[in-house]
GROMACS .gro file of N, CA and C in nm:
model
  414
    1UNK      N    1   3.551   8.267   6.889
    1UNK     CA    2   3.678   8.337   6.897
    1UNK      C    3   3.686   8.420   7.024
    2UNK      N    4   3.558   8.491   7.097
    2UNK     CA    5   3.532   8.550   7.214
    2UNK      C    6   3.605   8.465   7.305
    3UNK      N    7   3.553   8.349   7.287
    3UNK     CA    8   3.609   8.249   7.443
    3UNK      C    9   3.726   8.234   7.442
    4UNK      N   10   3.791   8.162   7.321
    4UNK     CA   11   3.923   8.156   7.308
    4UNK      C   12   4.031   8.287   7.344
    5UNK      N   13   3.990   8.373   7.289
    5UNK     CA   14   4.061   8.519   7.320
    5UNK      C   15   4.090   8.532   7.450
    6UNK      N   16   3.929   8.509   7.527
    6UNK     CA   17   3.944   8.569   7.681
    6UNK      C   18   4.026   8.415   7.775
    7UNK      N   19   4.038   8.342   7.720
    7UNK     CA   20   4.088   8.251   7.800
    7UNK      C   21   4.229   8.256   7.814
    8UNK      N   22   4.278   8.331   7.703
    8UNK     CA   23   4.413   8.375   7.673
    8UNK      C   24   4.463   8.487   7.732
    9UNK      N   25   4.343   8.537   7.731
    9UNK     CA   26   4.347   8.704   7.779
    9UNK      C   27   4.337   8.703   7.964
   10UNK      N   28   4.278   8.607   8.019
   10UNK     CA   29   4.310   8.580   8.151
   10UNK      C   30   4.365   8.518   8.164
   11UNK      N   31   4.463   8.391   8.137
   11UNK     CA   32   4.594   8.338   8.135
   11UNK      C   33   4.719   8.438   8.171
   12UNK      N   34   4.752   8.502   8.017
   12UNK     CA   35   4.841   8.566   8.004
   12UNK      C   36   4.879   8.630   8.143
   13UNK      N   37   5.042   8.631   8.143
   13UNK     CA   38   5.133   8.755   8.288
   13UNK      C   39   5.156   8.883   8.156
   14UNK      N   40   5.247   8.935   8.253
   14UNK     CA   41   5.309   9.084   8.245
   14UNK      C   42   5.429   9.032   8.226
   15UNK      N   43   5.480   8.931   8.165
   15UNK     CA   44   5.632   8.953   8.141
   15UNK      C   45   5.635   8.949   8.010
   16UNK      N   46   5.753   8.963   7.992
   16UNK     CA   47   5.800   9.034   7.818
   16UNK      C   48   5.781   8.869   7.740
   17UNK      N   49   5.779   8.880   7.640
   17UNK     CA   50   5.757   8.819   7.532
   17UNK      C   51   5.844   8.726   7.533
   18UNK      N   52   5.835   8.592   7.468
   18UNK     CA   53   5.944   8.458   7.524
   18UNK      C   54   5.956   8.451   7.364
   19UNK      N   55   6.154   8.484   7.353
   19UNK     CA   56   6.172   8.483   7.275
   19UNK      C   57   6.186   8.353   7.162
   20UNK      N   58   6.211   8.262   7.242
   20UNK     CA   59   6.185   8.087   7.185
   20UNK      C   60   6.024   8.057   7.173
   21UNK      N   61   5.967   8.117   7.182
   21UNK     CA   62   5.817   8.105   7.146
   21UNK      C   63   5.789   8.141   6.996
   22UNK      N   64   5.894   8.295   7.019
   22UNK     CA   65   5.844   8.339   6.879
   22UNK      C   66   5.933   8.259   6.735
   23UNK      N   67   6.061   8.195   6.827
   23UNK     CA   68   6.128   8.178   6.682
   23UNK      C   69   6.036   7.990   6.670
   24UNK      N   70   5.977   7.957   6.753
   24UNK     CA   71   5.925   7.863   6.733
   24UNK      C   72   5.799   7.795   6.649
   25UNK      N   73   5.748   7.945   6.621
   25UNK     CA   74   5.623   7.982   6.546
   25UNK      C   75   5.529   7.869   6.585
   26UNK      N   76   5.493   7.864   6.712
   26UNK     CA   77   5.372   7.793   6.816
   26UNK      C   78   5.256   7.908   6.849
   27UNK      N   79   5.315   8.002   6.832
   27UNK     CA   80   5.274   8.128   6.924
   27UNK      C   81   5.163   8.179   6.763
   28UNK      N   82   5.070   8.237   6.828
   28UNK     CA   83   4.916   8.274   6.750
   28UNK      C   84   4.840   8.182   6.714
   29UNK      N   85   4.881   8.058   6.716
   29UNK     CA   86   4.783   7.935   6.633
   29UNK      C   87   4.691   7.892   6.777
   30UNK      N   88   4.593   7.854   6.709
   30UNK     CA   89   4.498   7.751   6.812
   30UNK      C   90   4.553   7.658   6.755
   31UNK      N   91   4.580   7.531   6.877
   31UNK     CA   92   4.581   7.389   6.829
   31UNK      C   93   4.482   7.291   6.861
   32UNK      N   94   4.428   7.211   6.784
   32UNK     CA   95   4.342   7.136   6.847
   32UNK      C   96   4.385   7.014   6.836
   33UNK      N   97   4.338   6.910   6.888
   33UNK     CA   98   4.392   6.822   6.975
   33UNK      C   99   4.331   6.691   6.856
   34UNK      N  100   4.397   6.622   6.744
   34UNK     CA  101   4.342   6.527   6.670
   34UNK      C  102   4.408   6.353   6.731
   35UNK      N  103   4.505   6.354   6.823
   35UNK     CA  104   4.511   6.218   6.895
   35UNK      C  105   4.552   6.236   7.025
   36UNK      N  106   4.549   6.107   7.051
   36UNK     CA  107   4.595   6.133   7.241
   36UNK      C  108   4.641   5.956   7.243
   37UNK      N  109   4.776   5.897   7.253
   37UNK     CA  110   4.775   5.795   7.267
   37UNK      C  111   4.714   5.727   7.406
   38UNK      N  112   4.700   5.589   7.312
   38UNK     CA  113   4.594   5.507   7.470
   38UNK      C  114   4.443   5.512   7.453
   39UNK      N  115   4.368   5.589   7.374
   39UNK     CA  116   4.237   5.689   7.358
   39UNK      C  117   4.187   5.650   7.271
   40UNK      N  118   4.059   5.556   7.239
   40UNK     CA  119   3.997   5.567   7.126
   40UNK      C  120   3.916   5.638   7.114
   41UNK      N  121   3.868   5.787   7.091
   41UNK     CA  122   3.762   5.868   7.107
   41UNK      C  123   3.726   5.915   6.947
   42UNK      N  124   3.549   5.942   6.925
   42UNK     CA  125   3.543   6.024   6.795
   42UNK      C  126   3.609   6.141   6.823
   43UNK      N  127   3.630   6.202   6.634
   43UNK     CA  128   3.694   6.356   6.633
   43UNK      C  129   3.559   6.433   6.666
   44UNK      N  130   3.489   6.433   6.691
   44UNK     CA  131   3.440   6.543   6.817
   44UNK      C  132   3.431   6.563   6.887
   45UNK      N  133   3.492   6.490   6.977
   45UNK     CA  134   3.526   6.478   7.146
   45UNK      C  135   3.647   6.599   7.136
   46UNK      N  136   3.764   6.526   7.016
   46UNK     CA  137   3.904   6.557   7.016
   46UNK      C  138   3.919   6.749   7.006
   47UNK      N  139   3.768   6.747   6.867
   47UNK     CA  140   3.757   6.905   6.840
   47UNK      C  141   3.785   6.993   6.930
   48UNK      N  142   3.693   6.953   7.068
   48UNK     CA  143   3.621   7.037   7.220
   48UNK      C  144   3.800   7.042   7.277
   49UNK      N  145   3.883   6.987   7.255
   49UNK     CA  146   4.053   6.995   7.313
   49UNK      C  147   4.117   7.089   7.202
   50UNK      N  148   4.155   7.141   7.283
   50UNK     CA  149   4.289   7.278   7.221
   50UNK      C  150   4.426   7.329   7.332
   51UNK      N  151   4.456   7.350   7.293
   51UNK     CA  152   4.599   7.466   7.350
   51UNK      C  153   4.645   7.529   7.280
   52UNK      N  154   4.708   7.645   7.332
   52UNK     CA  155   4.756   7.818   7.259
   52UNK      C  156   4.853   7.826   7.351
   53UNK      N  157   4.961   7.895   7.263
   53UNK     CA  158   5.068   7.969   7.338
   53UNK      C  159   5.064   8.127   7.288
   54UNK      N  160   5.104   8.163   7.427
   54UNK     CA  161   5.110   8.342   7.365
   54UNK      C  162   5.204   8.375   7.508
   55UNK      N  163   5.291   8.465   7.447
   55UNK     CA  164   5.398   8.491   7.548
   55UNK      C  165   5.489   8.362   7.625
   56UNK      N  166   5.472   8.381   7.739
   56UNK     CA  167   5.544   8.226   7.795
   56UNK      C  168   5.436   8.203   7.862
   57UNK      N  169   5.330   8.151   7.812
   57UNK     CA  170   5.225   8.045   7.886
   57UNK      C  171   5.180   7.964   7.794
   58UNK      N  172   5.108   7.907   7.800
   58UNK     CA  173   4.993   7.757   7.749
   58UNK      C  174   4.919   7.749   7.804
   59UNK      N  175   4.796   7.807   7.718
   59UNK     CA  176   4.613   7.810   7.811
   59UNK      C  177   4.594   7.666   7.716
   60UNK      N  178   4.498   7.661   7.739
   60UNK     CA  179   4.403   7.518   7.684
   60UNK      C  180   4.269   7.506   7.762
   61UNK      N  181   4.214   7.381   7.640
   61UNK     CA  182   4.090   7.359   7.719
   61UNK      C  183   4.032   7.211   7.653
   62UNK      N  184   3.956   7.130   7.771
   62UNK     CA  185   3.867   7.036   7.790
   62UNK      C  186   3.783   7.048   7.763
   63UNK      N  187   3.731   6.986   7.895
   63UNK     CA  188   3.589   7.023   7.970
   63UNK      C  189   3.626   7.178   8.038
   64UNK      N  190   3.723   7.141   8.105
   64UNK     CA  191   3.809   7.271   8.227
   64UNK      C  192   3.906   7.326   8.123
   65UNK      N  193   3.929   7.459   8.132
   65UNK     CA  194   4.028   7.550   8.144
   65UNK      C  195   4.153   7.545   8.204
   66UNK      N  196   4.275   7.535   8.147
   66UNK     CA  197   4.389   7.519   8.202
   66UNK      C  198   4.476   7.587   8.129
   67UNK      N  199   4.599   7.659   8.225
   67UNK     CA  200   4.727   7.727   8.221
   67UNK      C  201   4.811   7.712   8.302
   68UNK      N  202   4.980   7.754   8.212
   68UNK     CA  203   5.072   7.759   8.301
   68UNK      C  204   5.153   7.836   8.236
   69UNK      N  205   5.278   7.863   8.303
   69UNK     CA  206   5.391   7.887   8.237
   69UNK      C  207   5.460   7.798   8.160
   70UNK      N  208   5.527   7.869   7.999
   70UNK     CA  209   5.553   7.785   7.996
   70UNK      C  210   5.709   7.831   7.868
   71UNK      N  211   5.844   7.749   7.895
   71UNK     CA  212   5.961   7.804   7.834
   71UNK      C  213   5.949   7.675   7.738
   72UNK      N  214   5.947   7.745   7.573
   72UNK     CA  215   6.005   7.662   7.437
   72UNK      C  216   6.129   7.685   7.403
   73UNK      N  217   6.247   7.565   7.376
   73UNK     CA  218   6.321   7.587   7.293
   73UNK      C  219   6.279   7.570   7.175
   74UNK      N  220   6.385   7.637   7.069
   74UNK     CA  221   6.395   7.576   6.961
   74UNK      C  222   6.491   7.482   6.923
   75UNK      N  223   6.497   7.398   6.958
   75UNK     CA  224   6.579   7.266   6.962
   75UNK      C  225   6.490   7.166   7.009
   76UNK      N  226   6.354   7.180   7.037
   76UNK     CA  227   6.276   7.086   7.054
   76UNK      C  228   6.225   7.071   7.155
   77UNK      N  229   6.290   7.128   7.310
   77UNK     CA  230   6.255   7.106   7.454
   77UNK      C  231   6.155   7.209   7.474
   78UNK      N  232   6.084   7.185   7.585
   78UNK     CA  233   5.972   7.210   7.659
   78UNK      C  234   6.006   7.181   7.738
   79UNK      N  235   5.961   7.290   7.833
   79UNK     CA  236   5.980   7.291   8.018
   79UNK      C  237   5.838   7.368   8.059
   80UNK      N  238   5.735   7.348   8.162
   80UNK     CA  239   5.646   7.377   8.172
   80UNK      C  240   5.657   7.415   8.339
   81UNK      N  241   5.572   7.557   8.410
   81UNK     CA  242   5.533   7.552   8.528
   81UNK      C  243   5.537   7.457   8.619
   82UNK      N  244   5.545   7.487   8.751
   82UNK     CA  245   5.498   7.385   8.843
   82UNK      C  246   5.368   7.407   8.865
   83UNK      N  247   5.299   7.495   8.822
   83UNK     CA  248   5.150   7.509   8.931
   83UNK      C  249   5.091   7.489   8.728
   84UNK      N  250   4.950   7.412   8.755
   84UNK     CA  251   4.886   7.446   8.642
   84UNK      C  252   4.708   7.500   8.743
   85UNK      N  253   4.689   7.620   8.660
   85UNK     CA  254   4.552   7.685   8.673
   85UNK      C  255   4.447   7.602   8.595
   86UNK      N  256   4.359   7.540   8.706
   86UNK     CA  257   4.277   7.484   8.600
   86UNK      C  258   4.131   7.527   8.665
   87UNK      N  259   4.004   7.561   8.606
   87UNK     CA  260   3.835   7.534   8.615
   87UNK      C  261   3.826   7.423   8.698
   88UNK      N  262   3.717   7.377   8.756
   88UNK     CA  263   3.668   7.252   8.822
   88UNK      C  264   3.513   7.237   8.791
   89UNK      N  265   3.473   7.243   8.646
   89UNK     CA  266   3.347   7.208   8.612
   89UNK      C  267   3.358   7.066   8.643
   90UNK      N  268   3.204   7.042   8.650
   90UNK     CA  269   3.179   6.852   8.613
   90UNK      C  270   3.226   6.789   8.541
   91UNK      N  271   3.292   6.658   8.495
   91UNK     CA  272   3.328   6.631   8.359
   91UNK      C  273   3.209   6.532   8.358
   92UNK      N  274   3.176   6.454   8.212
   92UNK     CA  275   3.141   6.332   8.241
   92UNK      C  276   3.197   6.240   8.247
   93UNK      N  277   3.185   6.156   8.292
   93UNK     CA  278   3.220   6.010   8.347
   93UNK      C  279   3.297   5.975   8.212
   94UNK      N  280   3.229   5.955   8.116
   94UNK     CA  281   3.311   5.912   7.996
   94UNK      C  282   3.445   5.977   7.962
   95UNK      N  283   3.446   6.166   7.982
   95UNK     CA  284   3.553   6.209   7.956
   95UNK      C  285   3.617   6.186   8.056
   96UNK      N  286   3.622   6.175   8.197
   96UNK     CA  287   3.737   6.226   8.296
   96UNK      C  288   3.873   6.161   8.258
   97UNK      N  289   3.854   6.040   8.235
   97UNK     CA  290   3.978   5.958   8.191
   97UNK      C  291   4.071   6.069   8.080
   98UNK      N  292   3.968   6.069   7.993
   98UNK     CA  293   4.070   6.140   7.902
   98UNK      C  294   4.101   6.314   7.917
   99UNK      N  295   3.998   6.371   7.999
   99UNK     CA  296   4.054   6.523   8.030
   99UNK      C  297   4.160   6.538   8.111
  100UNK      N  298   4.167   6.396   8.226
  100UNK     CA  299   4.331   6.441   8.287
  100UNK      C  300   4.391   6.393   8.204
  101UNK      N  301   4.415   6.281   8.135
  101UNK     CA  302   4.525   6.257   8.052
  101UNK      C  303   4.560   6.348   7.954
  102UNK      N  304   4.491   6.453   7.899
  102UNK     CA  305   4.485   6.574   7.783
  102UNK      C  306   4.582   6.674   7.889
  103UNK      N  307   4.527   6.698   7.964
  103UNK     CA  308   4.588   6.805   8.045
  103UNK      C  309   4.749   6.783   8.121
  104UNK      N  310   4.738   6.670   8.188
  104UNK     CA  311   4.882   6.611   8.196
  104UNK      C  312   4.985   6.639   8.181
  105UNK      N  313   4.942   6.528   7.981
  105UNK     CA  314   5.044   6.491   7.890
  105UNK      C  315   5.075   6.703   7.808
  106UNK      N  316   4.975   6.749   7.814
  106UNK     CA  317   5.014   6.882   7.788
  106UNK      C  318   5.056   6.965   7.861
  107UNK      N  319   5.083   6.967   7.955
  107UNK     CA  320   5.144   7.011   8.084
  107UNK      C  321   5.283   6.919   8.119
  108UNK      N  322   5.328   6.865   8.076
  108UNK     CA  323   5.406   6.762   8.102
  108UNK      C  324   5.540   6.738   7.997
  109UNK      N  325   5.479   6.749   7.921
  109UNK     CA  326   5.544   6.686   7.799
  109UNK      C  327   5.680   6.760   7.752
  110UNK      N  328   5.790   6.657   7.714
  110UNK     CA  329   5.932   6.766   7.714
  110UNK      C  330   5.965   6.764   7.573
  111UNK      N  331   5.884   6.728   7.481
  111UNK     CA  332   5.957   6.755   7.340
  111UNK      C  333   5.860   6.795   7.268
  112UNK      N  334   5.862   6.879   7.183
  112UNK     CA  335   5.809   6.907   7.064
  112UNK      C  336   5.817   6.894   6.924
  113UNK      N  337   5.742   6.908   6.854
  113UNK     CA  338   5.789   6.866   6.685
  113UNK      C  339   5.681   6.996   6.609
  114UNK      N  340   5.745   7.041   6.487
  114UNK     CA  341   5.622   7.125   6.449
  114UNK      C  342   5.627   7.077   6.311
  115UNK      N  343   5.533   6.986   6.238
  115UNK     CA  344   5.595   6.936   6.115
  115UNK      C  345   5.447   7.016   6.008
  116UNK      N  346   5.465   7.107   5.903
  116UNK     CA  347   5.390   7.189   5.871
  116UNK      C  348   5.235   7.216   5.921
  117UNK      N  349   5.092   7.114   5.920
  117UNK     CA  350   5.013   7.209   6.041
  117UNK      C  351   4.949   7.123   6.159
  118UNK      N  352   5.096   7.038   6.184
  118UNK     CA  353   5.086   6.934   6.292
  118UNK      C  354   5.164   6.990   6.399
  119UNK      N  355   5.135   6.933   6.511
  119UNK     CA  356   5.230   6.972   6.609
  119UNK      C  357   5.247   6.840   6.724
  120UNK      N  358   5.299   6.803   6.774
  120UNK     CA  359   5.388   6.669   6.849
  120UNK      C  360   5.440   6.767   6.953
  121UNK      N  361   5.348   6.681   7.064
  121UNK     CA  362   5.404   6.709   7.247
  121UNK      C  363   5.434   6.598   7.288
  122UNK      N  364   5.506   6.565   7.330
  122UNK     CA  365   5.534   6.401   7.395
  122UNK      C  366   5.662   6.360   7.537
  123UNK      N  367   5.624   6.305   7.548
  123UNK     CA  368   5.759   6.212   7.674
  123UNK      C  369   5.853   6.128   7.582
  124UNK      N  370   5.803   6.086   7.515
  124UNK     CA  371   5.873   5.965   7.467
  124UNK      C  372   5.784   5.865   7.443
  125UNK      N  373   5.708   5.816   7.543
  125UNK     CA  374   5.593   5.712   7.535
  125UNK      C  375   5.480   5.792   7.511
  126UNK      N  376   5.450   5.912   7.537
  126UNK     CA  377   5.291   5.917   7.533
  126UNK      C  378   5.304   6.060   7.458
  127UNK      N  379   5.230   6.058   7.363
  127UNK     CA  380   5.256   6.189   7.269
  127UNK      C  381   5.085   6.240   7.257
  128UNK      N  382   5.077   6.358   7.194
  128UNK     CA  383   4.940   6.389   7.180
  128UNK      C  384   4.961   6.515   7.058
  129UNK      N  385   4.860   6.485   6.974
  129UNK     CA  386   4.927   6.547   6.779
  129UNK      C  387   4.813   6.625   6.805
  130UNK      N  388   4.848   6.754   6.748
  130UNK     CA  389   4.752   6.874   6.729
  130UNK      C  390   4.762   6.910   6.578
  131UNK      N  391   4.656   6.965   6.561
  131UNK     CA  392   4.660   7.037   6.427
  131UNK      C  393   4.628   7.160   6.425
  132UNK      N  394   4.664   7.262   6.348
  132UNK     CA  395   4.656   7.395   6.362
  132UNK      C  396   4.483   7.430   6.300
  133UNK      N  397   4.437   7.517   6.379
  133UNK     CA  398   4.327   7.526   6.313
  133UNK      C  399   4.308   7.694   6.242
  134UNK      N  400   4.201   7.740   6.240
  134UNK     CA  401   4.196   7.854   6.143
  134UNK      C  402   4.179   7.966   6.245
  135UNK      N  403   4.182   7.945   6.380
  135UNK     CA  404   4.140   8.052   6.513
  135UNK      C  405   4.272   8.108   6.554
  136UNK      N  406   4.310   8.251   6.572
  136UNK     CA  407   4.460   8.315   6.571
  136UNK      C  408   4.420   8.403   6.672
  137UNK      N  409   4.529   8.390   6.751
  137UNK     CA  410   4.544   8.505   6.887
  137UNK      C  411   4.599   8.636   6.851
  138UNK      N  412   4.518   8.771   6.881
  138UNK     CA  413   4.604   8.846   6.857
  138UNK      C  414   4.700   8.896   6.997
   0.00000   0.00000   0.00000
């Protein structure tokens, strides 16, 4: 919960609170990352993938650490930063394929779905399903 916190906790700006975040109820959950279309990977690869929203950003994590800004409607749209902050650890060879595609499609993605403790980011073609887990931002 240390890591997660501080990854949030150095993410986070100074601007006020995004009010489509909160009516979106995205905001305090860890999500972790249970598919990624295209990807056949075990769920313990998938576990080590997450993203959090708190305020108007989206931290996450891989292998690397990544953030941006980021505006939710509630009507379903997503609009994300132009710049994403990311780590530059090693990946392995096996993950790289799928840590840019994780990061991307989550950085990228213009629709959302929140269907009780699932959550749906997608384009249209390439979606990636989270599930809420038991780790909460304060």
């Amino acid at each position: 919960l240390i890591v997660v916190t501080g990854l949030i906790s150095a993410c986070s700006s100074s601007t006020p609170n995004n009010t489509a975040t909160k009516l979106s109820g995205l905001g305090g959950n860890v999500w972790v990352l249970e598919n990624i279309d295209g990807f056949d990977s075990k769920k313990e690869v998938y576990q080590r993938f997450f993203i959090a929203f708190k305020e108007n950003r989206i931290s996450g994590r891989a292998i690397n650490n990544f953030g941006t800004q980021v505006k939710i409607s509630s009507n379903g749209k997503i609009e994300f930063g132009k710049g994403v902050m990311s780590t530059k650890k090693g990946v392995p060879a096996d993950l790289s394929k799928l840590e840019s595609a994780f990061i991307k499609r989550a950085t990228t993605a213009k629709k959302w779905k929140k269907s009780n403790d699932k959550l749906y980011l997608g384009t249209g073609s390439e979606q990636l399903i989270f599930r809420a887990s038991d780790l909460k931002f304060k």
